[in-house]
PDB file of C-alpha atoms in Angstrom:
ATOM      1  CA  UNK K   3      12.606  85.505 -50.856  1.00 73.00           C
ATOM      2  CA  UNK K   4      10.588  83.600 -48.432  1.00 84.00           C
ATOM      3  CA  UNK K   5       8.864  85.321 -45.461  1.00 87.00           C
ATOM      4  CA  UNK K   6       8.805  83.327 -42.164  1.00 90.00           C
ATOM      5  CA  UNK K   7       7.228  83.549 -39.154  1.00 89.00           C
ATOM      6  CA  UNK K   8       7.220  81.563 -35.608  1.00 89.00           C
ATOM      7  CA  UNK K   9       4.197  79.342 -34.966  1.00 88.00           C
ATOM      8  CA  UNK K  10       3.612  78.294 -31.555  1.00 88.00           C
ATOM      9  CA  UNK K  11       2.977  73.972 -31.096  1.00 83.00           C
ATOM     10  CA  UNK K  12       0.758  74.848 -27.589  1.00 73.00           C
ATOM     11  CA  UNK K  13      -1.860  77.267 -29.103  1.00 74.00           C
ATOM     12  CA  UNK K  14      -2.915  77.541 -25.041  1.00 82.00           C
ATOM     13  CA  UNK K  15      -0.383  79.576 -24.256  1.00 84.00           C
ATOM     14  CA  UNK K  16       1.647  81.007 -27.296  1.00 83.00           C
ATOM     15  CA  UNK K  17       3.325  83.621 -25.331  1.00 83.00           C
ATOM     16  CA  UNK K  18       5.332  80.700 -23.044  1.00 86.00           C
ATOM     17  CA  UNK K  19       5.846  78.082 -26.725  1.00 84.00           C
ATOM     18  CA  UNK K  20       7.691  81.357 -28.338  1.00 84.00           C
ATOM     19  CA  UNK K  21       9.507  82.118 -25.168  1.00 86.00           C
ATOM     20  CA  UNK K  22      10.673  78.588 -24.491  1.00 86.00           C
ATOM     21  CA  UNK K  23      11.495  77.515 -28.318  1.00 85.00           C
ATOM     22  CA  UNK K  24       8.511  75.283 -28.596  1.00 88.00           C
ATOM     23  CA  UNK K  25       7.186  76.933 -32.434  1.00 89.00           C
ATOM     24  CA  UNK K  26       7.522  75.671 -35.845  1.00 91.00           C
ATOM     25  CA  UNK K  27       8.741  77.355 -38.761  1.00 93.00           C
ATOM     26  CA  UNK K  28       5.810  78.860 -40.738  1.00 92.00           C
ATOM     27  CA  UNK K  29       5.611  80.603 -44.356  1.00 93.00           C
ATOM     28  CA  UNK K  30       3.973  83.685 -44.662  1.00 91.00           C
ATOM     29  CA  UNK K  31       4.790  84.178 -48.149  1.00 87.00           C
ATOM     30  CA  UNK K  32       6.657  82.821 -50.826  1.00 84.00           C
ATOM     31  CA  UNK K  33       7.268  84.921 -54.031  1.00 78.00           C
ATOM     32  CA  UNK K  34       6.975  83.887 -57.336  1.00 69.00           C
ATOM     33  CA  UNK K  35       9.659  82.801 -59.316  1.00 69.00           C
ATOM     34  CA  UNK K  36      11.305  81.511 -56.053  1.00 78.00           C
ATOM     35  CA  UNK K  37       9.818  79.163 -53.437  1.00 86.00           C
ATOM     36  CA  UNK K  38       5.824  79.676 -55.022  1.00 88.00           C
ATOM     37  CA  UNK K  39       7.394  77.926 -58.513  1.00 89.00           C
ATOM     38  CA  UNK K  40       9.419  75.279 -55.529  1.00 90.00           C
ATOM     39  CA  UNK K  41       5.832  74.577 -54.223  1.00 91.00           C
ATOM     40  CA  UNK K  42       5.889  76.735 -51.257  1.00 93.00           C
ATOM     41  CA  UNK K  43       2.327  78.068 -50.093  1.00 93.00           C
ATOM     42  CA  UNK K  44       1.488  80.485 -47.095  1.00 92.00           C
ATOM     43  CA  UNK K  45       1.063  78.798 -43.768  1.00 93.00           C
ATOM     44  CA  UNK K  46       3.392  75.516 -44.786  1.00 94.00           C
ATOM     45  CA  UNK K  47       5.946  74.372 -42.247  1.00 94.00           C
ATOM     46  CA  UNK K  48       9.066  74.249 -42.444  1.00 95.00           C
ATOM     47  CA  UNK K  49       9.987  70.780 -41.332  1.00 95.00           C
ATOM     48  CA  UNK K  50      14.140  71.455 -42.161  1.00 96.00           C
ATOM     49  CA  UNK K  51      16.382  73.163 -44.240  1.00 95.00           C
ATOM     50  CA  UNK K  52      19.491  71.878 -45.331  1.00 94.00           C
ATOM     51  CA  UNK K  53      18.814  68.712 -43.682  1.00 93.00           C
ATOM     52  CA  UNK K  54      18.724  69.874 -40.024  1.00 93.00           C
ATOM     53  CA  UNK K  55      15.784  71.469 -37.929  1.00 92.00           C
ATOM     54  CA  UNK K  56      15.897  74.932 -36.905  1.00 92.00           C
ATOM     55  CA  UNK K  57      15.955  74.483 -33.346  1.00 90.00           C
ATOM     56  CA  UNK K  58      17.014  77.357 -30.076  1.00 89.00           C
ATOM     57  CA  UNK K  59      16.247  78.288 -26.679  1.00 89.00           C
ATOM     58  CA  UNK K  60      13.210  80.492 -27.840  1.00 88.00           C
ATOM     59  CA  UNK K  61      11.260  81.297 -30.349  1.00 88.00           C
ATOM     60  CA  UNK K  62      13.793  84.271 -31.916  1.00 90.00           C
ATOM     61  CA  UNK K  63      16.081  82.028 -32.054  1.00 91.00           C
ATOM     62  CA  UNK K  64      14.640  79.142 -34.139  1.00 91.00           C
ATOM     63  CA  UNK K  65      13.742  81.849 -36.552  1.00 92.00           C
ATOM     64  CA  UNK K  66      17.416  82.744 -36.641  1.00 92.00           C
ATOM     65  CA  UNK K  67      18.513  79.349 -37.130  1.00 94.00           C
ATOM     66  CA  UNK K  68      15.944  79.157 -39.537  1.00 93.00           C
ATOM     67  CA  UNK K  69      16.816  81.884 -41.576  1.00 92.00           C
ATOM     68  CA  UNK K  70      20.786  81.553 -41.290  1.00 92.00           C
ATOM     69  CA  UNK K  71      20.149  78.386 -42.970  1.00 93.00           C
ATOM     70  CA  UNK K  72      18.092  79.485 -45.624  1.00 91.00           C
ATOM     71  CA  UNK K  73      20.515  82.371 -46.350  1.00 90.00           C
ATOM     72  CA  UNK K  74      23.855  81.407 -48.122  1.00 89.00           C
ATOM     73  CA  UNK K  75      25.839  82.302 -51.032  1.00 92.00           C
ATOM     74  CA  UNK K  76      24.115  83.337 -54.122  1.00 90.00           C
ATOM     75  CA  UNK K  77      23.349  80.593 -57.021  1.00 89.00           C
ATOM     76  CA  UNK K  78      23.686  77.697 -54.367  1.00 92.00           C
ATOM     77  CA  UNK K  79      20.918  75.427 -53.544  1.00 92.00           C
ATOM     78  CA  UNK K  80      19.540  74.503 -50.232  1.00 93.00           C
ATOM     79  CA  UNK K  81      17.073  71.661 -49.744  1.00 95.00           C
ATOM     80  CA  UNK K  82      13.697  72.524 -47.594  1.00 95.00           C
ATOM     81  CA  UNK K  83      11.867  69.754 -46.199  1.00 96.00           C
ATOM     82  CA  UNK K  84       7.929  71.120 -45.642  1.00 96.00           C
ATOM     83  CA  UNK K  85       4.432  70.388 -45.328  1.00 96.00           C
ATOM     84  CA  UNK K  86       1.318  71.720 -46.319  1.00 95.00           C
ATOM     85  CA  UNK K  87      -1.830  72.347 -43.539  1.00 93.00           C
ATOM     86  CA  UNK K  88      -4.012  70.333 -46.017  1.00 94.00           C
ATOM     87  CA  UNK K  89      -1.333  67.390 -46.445  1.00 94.00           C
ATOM     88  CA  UNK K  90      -0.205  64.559 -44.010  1.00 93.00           C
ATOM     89  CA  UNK K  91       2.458  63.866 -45.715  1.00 96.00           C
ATOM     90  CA  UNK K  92       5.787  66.202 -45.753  1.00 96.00           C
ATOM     91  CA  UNK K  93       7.517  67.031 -49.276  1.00 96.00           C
ATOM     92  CA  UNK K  94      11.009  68.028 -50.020  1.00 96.00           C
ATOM     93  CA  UNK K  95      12.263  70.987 -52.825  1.00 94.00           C
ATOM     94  CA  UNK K  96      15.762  72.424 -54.004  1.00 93.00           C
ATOM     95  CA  UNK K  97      15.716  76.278 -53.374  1.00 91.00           C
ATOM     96  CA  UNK K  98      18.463  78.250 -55.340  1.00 88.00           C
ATOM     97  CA  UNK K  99      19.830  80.880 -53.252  1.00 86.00           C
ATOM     98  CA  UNK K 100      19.876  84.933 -54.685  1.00 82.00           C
ATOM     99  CA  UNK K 101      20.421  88.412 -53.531  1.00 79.00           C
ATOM    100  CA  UNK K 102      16.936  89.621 -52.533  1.00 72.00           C
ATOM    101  CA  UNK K 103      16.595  92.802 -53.085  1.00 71.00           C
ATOM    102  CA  UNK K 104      13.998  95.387 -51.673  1.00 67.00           C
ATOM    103  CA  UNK K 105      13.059  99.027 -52.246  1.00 66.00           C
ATOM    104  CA  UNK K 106      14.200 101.652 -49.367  1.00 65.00           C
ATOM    105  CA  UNK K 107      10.596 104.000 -47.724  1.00 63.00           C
ATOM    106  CA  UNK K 108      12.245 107.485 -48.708  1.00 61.00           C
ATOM    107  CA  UNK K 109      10.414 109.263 -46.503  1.00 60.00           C
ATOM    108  CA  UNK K 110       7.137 108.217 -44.035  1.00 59.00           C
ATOM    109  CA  UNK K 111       5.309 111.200 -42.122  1.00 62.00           C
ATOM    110  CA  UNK K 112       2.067 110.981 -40.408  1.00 62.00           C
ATOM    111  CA  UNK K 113       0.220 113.915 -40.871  1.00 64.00           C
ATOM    112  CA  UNK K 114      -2.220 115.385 -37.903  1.00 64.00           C
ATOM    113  CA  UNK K 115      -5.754 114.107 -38.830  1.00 62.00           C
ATOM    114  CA  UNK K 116      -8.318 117.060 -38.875  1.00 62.00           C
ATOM    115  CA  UNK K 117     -10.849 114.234 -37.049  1.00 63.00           C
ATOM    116  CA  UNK K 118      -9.086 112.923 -34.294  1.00 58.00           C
ATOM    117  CA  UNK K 119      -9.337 113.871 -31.263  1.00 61.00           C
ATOM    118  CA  UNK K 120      -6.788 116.715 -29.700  1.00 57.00           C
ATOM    119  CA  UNK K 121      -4.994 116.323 -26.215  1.00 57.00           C
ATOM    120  CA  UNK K 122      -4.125 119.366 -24.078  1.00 52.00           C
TER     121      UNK K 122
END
C-alpha cells in the first residue's frame, strides 16, 4: 500500500485549493516491500499514475481519481510518475498491484479518566 494525502498548491488559503481541486497528490507513507523498494518516500508528489494526472472539481475528488488509478487488478503494474521535495527533477517507477490487507480494531472503548474534569 501507499498512503496519500491532498496537498494544497496556494498554502494562503488551503481550505479554498482543497475545495476548488487546486492540491497535488502527496505520499504519506509508502511500505516496504511495495512503493519504499519502487523509491517512494513520505511527502513525494505524485506527478501521474498510469500516465494521466489525477485531476477533479475538489480536492476529494483528485484523491479519488488518484486512488482509482492506483487501485486495479492484483499482479498488474501501474506506472507512477513522482518527485521528491529535495529533487527538481521528476522520476518514473513500475508499481505491481496486490490485495492490501489490514487488521480489523475488535473492540475500542474509552474509559472515564479518574482526572478529568466531571460535567453536571
Amino acid at each position: 500500500g501507499l498512503v496519500i494525502s491532498g496537498k494544497p498548491r496556494d498554502s494562503k488559503d488551503p481550505v479554498k485549493a482543497m475545495k476548488s481541486g487546486e492540491v497535488d497528490v502527496a505520499v504519506v507513507d509508502a511500505y516496504e516491500d511495495y512503493a519504499w523498494e519502487a523509491g517512494l518516500r513520505p511527502r513525494d508528489t505524485l506527478l501521474s499514475i498510469g500516465g494521466s494526472t489525477p485531476s477533479g472539481s475538489s480536492g476529494d475528488a483528485v484523491l479519488d481519481a488518484a486512488r482509482s488509478s492506483l487501485r486495479g487488478k492484483p499482479g498488474t503494474d501501474v506506472s507512477v510518475e513522482y518527485k521528491h521535495p529535495w529533487e527538481t527533477t521528476p522520476r518514473t517507477t513500475d508499481l505491481k498491484r496486490f490485495a492490501v490487507r489490514r487488521r480489523d480494531v475488535e473492540l475500542v472503548t474509552l474509559l472515564p479518566s479518574p482526572t478529568a474534569p466531571k460535567v453536571v
